[in-house]
Each structure stands twice: as C-alpha cells, then as structure tokens.
Short mmCIF file of C-alpha atoms and ligand atoms in Angstrom, two decimals:
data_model
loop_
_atom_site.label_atom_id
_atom_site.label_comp_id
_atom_site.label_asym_id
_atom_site.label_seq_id
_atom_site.Cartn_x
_atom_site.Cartn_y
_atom_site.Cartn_z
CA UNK S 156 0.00 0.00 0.00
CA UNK S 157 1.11 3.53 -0.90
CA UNK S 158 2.30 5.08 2.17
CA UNK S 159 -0.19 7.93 1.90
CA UNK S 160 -0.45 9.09 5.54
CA UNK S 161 3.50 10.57 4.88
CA UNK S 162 2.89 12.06 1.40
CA UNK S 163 0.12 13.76 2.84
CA UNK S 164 2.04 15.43 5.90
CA UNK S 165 4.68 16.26 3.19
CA UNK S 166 2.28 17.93 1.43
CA UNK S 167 0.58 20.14 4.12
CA UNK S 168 4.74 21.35 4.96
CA UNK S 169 4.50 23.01 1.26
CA UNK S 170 1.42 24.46 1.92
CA UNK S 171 2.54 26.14 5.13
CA UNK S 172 5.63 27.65 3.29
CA UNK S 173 5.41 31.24 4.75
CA UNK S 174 6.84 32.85 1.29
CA UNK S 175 4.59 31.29 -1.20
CA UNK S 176 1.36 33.24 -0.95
CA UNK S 177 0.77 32.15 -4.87
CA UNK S 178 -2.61 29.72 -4.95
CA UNK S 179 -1.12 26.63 -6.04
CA UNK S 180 -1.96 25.51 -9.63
CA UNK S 181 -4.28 22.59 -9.93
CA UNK S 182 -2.38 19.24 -10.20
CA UNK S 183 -1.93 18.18 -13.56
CA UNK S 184 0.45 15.11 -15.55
CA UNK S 185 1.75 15.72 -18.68
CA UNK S 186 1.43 12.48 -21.11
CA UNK S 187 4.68 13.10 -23.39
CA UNK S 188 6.50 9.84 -24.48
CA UNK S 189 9.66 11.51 -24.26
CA UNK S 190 9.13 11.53 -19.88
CA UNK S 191 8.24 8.68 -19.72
CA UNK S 192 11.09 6.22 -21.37
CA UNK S 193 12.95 5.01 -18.60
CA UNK S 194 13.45 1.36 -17.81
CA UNK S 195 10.44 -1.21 -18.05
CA UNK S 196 8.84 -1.35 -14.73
CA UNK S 197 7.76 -4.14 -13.07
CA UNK S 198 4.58 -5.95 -14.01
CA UNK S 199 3.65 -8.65 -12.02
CA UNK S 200 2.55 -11.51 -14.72
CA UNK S 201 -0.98 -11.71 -14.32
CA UNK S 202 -2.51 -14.46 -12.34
CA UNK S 203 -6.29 -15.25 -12.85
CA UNK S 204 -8.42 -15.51 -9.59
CA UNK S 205 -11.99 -16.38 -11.03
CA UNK S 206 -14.08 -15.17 -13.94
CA UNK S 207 -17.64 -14.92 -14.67
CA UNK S 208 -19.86 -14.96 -17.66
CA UNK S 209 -22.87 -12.34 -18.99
CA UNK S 210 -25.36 -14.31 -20.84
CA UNK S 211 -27.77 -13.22 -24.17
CA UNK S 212 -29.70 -11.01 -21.79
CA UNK S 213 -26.23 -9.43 -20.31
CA UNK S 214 -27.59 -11.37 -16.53
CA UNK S 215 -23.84 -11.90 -14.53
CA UNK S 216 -23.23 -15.64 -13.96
CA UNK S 217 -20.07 -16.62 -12.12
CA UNK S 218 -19.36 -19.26 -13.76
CA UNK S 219 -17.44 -19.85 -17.16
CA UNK S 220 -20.78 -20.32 -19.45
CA UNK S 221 -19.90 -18.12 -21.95
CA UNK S 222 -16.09 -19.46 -22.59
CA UNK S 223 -15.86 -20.39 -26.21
CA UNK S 224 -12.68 -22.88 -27.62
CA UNK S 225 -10.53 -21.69 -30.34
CA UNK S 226 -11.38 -23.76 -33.51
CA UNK S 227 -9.38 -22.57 -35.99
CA UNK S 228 -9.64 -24.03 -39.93
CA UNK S 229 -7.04 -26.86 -40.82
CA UNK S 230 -4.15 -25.01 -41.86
CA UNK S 231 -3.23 -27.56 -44.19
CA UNK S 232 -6.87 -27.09 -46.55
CA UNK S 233 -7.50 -24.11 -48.35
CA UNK S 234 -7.31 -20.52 -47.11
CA UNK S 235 -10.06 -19.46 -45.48
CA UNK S 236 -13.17 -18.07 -46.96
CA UNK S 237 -15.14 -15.95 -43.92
CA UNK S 238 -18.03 -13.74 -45.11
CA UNK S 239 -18.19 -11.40 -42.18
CA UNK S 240 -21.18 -9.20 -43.34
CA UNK S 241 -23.58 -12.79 -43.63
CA UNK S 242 -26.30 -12.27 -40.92
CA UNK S 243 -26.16 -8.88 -41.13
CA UNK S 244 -28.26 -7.04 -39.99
CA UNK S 245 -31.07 -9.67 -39.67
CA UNK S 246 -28.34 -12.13 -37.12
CA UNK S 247 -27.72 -9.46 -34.86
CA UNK S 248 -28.52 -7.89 -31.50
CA UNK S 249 -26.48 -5.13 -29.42
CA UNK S 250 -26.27 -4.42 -26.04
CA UNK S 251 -27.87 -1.37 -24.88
CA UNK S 252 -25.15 1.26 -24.74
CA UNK S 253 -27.92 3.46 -23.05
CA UNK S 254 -27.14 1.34 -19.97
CA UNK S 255 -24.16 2.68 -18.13
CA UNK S 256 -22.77 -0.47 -16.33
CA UNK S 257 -19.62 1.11 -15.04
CA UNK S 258 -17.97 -1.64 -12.79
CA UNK S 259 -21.14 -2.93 -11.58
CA UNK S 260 -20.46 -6.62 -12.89
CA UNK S 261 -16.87 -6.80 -11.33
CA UNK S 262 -18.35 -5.62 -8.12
CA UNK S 263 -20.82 -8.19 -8.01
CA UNK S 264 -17.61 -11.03 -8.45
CA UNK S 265 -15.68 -8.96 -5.98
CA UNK S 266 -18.52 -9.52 -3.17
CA UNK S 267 -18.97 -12.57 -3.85
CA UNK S 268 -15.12 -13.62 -3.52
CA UNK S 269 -13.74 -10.85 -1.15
CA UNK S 270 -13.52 -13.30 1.80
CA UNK S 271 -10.67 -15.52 -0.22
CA UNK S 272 -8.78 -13.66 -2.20
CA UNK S 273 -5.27 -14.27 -2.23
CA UNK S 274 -2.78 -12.04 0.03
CA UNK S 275 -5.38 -11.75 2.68
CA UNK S 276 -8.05 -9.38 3.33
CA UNK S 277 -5.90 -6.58 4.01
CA UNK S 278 -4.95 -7.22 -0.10
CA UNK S 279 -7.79 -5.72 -1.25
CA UNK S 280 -7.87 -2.82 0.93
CA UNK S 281 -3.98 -1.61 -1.10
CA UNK S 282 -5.35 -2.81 -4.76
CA UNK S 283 -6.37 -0.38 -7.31
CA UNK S 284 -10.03 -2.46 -8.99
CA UNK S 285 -10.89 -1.26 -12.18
CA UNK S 286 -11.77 -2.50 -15.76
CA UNK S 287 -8.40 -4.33 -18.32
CA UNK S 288 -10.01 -1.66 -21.19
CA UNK S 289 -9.28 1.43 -19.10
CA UNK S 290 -5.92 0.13 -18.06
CA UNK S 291 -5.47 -0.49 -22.24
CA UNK S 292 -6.73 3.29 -22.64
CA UNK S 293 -4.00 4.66 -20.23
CA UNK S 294 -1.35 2.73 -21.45
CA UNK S 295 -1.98 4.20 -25.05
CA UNK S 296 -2.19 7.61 -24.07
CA UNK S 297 1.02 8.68 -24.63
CA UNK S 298 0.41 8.07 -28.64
CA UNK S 299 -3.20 8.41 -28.54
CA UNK S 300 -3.75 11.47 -31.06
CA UNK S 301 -7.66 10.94 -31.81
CA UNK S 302 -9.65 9.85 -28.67
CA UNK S 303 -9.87 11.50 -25.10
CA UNK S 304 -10.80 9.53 -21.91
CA UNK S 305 -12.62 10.15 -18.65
CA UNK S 306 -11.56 8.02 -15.41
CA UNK S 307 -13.70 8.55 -12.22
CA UNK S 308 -11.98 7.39 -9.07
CA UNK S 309 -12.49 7.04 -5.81
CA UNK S 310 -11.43 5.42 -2.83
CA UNK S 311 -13.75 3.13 -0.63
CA UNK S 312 -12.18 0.59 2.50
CA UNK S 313 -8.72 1.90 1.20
CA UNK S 314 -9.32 0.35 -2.25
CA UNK S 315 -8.93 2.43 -5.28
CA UNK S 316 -12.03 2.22 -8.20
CA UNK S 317 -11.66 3.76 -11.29
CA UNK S 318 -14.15 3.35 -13.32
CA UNK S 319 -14.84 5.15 -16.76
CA UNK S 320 -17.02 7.81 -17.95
CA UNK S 321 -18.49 8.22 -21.42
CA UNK S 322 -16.81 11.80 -22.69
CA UNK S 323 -19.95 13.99 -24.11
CA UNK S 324 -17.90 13.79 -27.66
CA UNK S 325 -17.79 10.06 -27.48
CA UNK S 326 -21.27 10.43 -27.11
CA UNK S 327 -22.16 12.29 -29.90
CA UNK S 328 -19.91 10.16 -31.74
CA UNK S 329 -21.74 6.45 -30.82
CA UNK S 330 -25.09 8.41 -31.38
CA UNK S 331 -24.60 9.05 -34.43
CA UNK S 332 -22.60 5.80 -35.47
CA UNK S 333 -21.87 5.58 -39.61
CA UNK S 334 -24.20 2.57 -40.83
CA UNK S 335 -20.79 1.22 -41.79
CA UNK S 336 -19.08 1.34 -38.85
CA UNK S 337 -21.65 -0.47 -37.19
CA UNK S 338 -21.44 -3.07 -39.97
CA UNK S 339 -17.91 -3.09 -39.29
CA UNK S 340 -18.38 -3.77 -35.43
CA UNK S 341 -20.78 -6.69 -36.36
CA UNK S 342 -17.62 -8.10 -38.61
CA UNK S 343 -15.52 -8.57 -35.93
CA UNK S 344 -18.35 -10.47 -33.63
CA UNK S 345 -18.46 -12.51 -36.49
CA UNK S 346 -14.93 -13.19 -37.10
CA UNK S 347 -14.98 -14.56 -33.70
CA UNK S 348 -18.24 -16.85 -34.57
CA UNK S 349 -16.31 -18.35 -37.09
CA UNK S 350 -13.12 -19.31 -35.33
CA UNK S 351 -14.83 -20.20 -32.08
CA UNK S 352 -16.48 -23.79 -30.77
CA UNK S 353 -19.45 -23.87 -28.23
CA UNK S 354 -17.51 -27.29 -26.75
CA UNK S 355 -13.80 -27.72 -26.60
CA UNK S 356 -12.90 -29.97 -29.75
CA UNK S 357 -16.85 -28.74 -31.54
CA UNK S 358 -16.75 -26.77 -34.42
CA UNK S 359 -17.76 -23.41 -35.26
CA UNK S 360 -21.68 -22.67 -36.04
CA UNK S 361 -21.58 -19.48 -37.96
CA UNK S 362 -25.33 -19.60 -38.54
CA UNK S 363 -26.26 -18.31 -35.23
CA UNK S 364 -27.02 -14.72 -33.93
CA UNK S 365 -24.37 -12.50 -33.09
CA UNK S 366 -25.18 -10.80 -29.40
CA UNK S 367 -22.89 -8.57 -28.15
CA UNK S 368 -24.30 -9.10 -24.86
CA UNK S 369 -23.03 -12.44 -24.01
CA UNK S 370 -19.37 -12.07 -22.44
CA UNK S 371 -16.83 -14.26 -20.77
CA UNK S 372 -14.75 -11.65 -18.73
CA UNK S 373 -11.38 -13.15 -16.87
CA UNK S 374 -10.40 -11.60 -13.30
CA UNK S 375 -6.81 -11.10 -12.66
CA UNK S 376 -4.40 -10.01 -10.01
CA UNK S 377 -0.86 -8.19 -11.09
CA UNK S 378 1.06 -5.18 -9.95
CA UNK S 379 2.36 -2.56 -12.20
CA UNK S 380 5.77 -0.92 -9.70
CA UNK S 381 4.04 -1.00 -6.09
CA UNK S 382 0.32 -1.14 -7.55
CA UNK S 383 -1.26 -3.84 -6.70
CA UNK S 384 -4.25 -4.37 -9.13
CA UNK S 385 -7.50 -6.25 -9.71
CA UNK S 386 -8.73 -6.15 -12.97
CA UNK S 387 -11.27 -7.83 -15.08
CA UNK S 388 -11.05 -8.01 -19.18
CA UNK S 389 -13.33 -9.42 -21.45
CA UNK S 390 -11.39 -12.95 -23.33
CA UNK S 391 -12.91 -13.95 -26.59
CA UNK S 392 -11.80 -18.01 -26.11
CA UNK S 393 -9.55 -20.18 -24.71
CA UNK S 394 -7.28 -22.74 -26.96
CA UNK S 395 -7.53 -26.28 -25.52
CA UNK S 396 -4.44 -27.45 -27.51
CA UNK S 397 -2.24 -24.36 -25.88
CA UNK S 398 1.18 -25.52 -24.31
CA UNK S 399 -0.29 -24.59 -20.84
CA UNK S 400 -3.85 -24.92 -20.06
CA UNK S 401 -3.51 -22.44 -17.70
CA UNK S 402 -5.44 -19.01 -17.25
CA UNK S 403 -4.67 -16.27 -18.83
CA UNK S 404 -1.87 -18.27 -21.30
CA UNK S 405 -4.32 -20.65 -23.00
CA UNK S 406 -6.36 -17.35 -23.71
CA UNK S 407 -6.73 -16.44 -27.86
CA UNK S 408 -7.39 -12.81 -28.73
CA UNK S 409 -9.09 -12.62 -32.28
CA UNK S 410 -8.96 -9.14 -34.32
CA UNK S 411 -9.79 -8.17 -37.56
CA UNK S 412 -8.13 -5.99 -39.99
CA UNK S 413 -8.29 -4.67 -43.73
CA UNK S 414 -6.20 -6.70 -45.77
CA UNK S 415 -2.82 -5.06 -46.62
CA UNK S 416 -0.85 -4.47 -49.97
CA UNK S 417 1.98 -1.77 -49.61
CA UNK S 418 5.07 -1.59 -47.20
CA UNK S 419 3.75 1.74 -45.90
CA UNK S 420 0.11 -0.20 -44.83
CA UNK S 421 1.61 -2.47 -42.99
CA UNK S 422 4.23 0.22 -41.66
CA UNK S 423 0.98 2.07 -40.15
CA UNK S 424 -0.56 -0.87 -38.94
CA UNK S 425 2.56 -1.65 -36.88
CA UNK S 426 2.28 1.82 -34.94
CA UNK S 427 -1.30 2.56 -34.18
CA UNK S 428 -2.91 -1.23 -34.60
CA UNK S 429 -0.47 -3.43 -32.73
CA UNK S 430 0.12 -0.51 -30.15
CA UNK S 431 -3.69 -1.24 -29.48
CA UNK S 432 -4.03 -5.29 -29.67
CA UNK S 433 -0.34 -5.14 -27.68
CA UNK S 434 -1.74 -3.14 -24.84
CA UNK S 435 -4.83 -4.81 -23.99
CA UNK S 436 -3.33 -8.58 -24.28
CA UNK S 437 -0.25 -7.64 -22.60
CA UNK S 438 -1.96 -6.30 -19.77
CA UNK S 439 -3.98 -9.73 -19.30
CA UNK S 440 -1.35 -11.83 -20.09
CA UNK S 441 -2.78 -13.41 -23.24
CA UNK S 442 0.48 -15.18 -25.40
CA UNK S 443 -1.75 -14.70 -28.68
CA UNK S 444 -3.46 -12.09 -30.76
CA UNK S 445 -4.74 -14.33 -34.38
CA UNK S 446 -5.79 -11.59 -36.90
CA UNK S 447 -7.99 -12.19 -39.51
CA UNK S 448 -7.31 -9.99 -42.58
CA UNK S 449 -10.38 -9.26 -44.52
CA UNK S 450 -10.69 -7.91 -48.20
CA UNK S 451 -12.80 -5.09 -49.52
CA UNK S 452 -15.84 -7.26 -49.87
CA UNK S 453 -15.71 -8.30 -46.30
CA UNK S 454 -14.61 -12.18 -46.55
CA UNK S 455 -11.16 -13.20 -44.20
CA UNK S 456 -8.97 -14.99 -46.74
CA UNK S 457 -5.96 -15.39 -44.28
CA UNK S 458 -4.81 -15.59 -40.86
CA UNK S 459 -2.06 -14.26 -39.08
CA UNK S 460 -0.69 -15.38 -35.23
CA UNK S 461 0.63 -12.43 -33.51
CA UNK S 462 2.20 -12.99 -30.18
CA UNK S 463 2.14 -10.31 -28.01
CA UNK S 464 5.54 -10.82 -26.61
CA UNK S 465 6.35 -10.00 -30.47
CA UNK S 466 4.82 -7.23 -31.24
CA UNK S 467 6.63 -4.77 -30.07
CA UNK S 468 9.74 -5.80 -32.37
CA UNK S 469 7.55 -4.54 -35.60
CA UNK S 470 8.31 -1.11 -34.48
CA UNK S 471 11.45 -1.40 -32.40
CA UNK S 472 13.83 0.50 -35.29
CA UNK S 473 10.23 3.14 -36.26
CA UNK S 474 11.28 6.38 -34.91
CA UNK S 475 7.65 7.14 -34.76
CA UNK S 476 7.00 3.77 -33.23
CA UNK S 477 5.19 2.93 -29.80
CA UNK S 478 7.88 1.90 -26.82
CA UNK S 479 5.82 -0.64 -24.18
CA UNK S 480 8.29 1.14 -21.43
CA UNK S 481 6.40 4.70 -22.31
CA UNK S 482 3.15 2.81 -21.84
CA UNK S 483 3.78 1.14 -18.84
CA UNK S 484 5.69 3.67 -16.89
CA UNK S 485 2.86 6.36 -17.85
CA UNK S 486 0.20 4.15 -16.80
CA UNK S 487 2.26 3.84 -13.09
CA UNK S 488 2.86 7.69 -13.07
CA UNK S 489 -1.11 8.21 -13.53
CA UNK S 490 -1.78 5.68 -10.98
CA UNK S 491 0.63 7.58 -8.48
CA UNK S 492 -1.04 10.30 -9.31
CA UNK S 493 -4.49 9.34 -8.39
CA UNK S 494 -3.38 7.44 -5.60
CA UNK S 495 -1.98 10.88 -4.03
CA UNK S 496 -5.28 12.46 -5.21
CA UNK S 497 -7.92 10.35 -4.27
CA UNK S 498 -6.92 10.76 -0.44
CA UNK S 499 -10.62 10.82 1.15
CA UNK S 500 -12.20 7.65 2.38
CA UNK S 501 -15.50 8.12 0.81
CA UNK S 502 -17.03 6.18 -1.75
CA UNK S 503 -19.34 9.72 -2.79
CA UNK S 504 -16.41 11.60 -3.26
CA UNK S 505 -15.40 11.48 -6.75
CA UNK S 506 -12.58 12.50 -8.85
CA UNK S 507 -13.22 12.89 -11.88
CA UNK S 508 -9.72 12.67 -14.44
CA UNK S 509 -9.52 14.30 -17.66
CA UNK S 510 -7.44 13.70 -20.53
CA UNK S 511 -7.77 15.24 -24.38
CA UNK S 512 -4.81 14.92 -26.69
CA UNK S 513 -2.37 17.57 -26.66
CA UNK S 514 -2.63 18.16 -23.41
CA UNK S 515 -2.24 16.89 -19.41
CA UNK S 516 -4.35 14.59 -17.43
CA UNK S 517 -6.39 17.13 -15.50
CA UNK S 518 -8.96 16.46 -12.66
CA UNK S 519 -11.90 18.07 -10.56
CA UNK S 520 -13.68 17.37 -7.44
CA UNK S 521 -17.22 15.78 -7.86
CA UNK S 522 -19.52 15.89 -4.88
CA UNK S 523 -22.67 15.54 -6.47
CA UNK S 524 -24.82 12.35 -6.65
CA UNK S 525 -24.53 12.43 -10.19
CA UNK S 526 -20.51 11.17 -10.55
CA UNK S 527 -20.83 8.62 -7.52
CA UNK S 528 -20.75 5.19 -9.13
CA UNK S 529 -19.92 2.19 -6.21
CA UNK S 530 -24.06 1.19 -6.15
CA UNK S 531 -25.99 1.21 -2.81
CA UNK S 532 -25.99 -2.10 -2.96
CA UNK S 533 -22.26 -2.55 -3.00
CA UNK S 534 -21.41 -0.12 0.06
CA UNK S 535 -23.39 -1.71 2.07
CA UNK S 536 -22.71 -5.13 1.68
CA UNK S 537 -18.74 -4.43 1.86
CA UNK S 538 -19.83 -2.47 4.91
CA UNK S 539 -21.77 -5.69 6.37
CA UNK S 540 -18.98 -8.20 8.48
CA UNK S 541 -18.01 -10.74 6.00
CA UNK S 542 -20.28 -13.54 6.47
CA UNK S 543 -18.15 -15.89 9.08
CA UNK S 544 -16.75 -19.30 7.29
CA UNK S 545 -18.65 -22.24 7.70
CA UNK S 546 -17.83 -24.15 11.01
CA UNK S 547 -15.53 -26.77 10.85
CA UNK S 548 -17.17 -29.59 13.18
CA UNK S 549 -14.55 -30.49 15.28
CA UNK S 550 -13.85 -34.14 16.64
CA UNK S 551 -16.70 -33.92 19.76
CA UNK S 552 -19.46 -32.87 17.38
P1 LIG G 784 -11.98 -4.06 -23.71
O1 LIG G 784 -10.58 -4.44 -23.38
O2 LIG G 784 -12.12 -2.63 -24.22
O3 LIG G 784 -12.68 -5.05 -24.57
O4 LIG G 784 -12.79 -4.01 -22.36
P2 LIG G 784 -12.75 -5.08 -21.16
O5 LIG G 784 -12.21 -6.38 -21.62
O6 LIG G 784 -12.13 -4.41 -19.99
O7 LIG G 784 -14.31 -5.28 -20.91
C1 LIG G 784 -14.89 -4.95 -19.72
C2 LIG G 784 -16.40 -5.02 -19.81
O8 LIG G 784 -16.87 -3.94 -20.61
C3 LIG G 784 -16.95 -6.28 -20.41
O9 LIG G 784 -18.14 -6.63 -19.73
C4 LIG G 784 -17.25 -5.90 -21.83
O10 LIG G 784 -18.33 -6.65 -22.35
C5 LIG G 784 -17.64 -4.44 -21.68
N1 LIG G 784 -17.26 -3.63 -22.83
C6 LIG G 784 -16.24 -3.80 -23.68
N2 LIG G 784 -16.23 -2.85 -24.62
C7 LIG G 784 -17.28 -2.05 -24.35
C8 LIG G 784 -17.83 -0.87 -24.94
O11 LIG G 784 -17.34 -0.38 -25.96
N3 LIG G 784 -18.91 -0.31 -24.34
C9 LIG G 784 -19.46 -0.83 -23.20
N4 LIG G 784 -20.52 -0.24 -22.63
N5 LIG G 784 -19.00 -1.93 -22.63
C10 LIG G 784 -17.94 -2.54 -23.19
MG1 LIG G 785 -11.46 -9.55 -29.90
#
C-alpha cells in the first residue's frame, strides 16, 4: 500500500511555506513519451483468480458459461473463406449502450469472492479495482492522437475504483454511429463466430445470432511498480491445444483488420494497430493475438498469429514507433497520481480525471450524486462483516 499518511504530511509542509502566498496551480500530468522512457517497470505476470460470464440477456453468472474454444480451420486445406457481413443485420442484436454499467459486474464477483482472495483481506484494501479496457486506454495515451478519456476514481475501504465515464464527444460520436461502422463492429463479432467452438474440440456454427451481450470476462491479479491491481477483461476463447492450459496463457485474442498491400500499410498498422491489440493482451497476459485480414468485400482470406511478446519488435527501429516502457511507466505515473489524489475515504467523493490529446491529465472534485458510481448495494454489503466461514465440526461434534 502507498504510504499515503506521509505524502500527505509532506504535502501540508508546502502548503505552510510562509513565502509562497501564490494559490497553487491545480495538479496536472503531462502524457509526453519523451518523460516517460525510462526502464520497463515491473509488471507482475498476471494471475487469474476467477471469472464470470454475462449471458444473451447481459444477466452476470459466475461461472465460465460463456467461454468459447478456439477452432481454428485446418491449416493444411484451403485458405479461409469468412463472409463477415452474412447475418447482417437480420443475425444481430447489441447491447444497450444506453445502460451505463460502469464496474457494476466486477463488483458483483468482488462480493462474492472478497472473503478468499489471495494475500489476505488486508490485499484488497492496497489494490487499485478497475476494468483491463481502461488500463489499455491509459497505457496508449502517450500516442493516442484521436480519442480523449474520462476516469472517475475514488477510494472506498482503502481500495482504489476507477471506473470510466463516457466523454460527451464520445457520445455524440456512438449516437450518431456511420451505418458502416456499425457493420464493421458486427464483422468482428463474427470473425470470432467463425473461429470459435461452443464445446472444446466442436466446431464453429456461424449460422447463429451474433449478441454482443453475451461475455466471458477473466479476473486477474498483477502489480504494475508498487500497484497492486485487480482487474477484469473481457477474453474472446480459450485454446484447448495451448502448451499450458492455464489461465490467462491458454487465452486467444481474435482481431480483424483490412487486408494489406503496400510496405507503408503495414508500416501504419505496426504503430497505431499493434500498439492497441499489444496493450490490452499484454496487460492480461494473453500469449496470442490471431488476426484475420479481410478484403474489400468483407470475406477473411488469411490468418495471421501475432504474439504479443512479439509485437513490439515490428516497431522497435520506427522512430515514430510505440515503446511498451512509455506505456507502462505512464500508466504507473497516472496511478501515483491518483493514488496521491484520491486521499478521502469516501465512496461519494469522486474524482473525476480528464485527458484530451495535446494536453495533461487534468482532474476536478465531484460531490454531487450524479458522478458517484460504487451502487448502494455494493457499500453496504462491503460495509456488512463478511459472512463468518462455515464451522468446521470439530472431533466432539
Ligand atoms: P476491452 O478491453 O475494451 O474489450 O474491455 P474489457 O475487456 O475491460 O471489458 C470490460 C467489460 O466492458 C466487459 O463486460 C465488456 O463486455 C464491456 N465492454 C467492452 N467494450 C465495451 C464498450 O465499448 N462499451 C461498453 N458499454 N461496454 C464494453
Ligand atoms: Mg477480440
């Protein structure tokens, strides 16, 4: 746990500095690659510690329901012929984005598990919970040159949350969705359909629907420096004939991408598209990324097996490539910072972080109703005594 009692006494020393009558300006941290390329930090390889499954009507189950088993076609047939617009529209159904779910689902797994989790109950109490996809957003930021995030944190039984929060341009931007991206999104759901058994050993059925509501999510333990972390990530299948059957490293990624022709596509696709797929497998320790590269008409003619340990030497001589150090060490540096932020026990009190690129991570103070987002029914559960163990009956009973 961050010794925050002391950094908090330091602070309170500059305050009372009898010269400096200037109002202090409001903390800020710059996201420049150029600060932050020291030495790889450490990154605890990610252990799994349970997982849970949202079915066709997006209802939690903590169980593995929803776990599909990488079926790839024989590689020794032809090359594969995947129409990823068949079923479309007709074949699918969407989650309601309306529906703001924040970390709700995690919670509901962290209740239900608090009582044996690893490192003891005092674990928890030093770990930073949150979502793998806004860990991937923060590691990216130092490149990111399109999209800006919101994080809203706060700090609840000494536990960190950070949880996400739509930015009003994102907004606009999902509400008014090109027909073609959303064809596009449907593709990759698909992609997945065809590569992807029910049973371990089936085959794919790619005449089903494609719901976007059903998810297998993984929950992990790591550290990034002295952050210990919690973290849950949605995995698209597991391989039953990976080297170890063990979670996260039998865990497949699948991605699709447009189908490249020139030494400067493929140049590209190294520094923004593998900076992406890197980020968010490294982060849950999944060995494999298989990319499906699709032609203008939307069929996947060929595969490609990108591990993630890998990927990093596509751009390793691109001046204008991605460094995992930058990404990493950034992503501890804005952990630090909210760590030193978030100081309040007080799981109403929210900070609300701010990033748009081109600029620093900014933050404000949130009191109202409106930002809080541990539910009711999480509070006061945590604040309930953990239910006591079942009694061991000991030799007299
Ligand atoms: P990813 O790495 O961005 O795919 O996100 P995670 O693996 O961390 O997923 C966390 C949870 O968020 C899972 O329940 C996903 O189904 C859900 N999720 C993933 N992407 C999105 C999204 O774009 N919007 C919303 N609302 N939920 C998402
Ligand atoms: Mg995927």
């Amino acid at each position: 746990m961050e010794p925050r009692g002391t950094k908090r006494g330091a602070e309170k020393i500059t305050v009372a500095e009898p010269c400096n009558k200037l109002p202090r300006p409001a903390p800020s941290l710059p996201t420049e690659p150029a600060l932050y390329s020291g030495p790889f930090p450490f990154y605890r390889r990610p252990s799994e510690l349970g997982c849970f499954s949202l079915d066709a009507q997006r209802q939690y189950h903590g169980d593995a329901r929803a776990l599909r088993y990488y079926s790839p076609p024989p590689t020794t047939g032809q090359s594969p012929n995947f129409d990823l617009r068949d079923g479309y529209p007709d074949h699918y159904q969407t989650r309601d984005e309306e529906v703001q779910e924040r970390l709700d689902h995690l919670l509901h797994w962290l209740l239900e598990h608090r009582g044996q989790l690893e490192g003891g109950p005092s674990w928890l109490a030093g770990a930073i919970v949150t979502w793998r996809g806004h860990l991937t957003k923060l590691l990216t930021t130092p490149y990111e040159r399109q999209e800006g995030w919101q994080l809203a944190a706060c700090r609840f039984q000494g536990t960190l949350y950070l949880s996400e929060v739509e930015t009003p341009a994102a907004r606009v931007q999902r509400l008014n969705r090109p027909p073609l991206l959303r064809e596009l999104m449907y593709m990759g759901y698909k992609f997945e359909q065809y590569m992807c058994a029910d049973k371990p050993g089936g085959s794919p059925d790619p005449s089903g629907e494609v719901n976007t509501n059903v998810a297998f999510c993984s929950v992990l333990r790591s550290r990034l420096g002295n952050h210990p972390l919690l973290f849950s990530g949605e995995v698209d299948c597991t391989d039953p004939q990976a080297p170890s059957t063990q979670p996260p490293t039998c865990y497949v990624e699948l991605k699709t991408s447009k189908e490249m022709h020139s030494p400067g596509q493929w140049k590209s696709f190294y520094r923004h598209k593998l900076l992406k797929w890197w980020a968010q497998s490294f982060l849950l320790g999944v060995p494999n990324v298989v990319a499906g590269f699709r032609n203008p008409e939307g069929f996947v003619c060929s595969l490609k097996t990108f591990p993630t340990m890998e990927m990093f030497e596509y751009v390793r001589n691109d001046r204008d490539g991605w460094n995992p150090s930058v990404c990493m060490n950034f992503c501890a540096a804005f952990l630090s910072f909210a760590q030193n932020t978030v100081v309040q026990d007080d799981p109403r009190l929210v900070y609300l972080f701010s990033w748009e690129p081109g600029g620093p991570v900014t933050v404000s103070e949130q009191r109202d109703a409106l930002h809080a987002f541990l539910p009711t029914w999480y509070v006061e559960a945590m604040t309930q005594e953990l239910p006591s163990p079942a009694k061991t009956p000991s030799p007299k009973d």
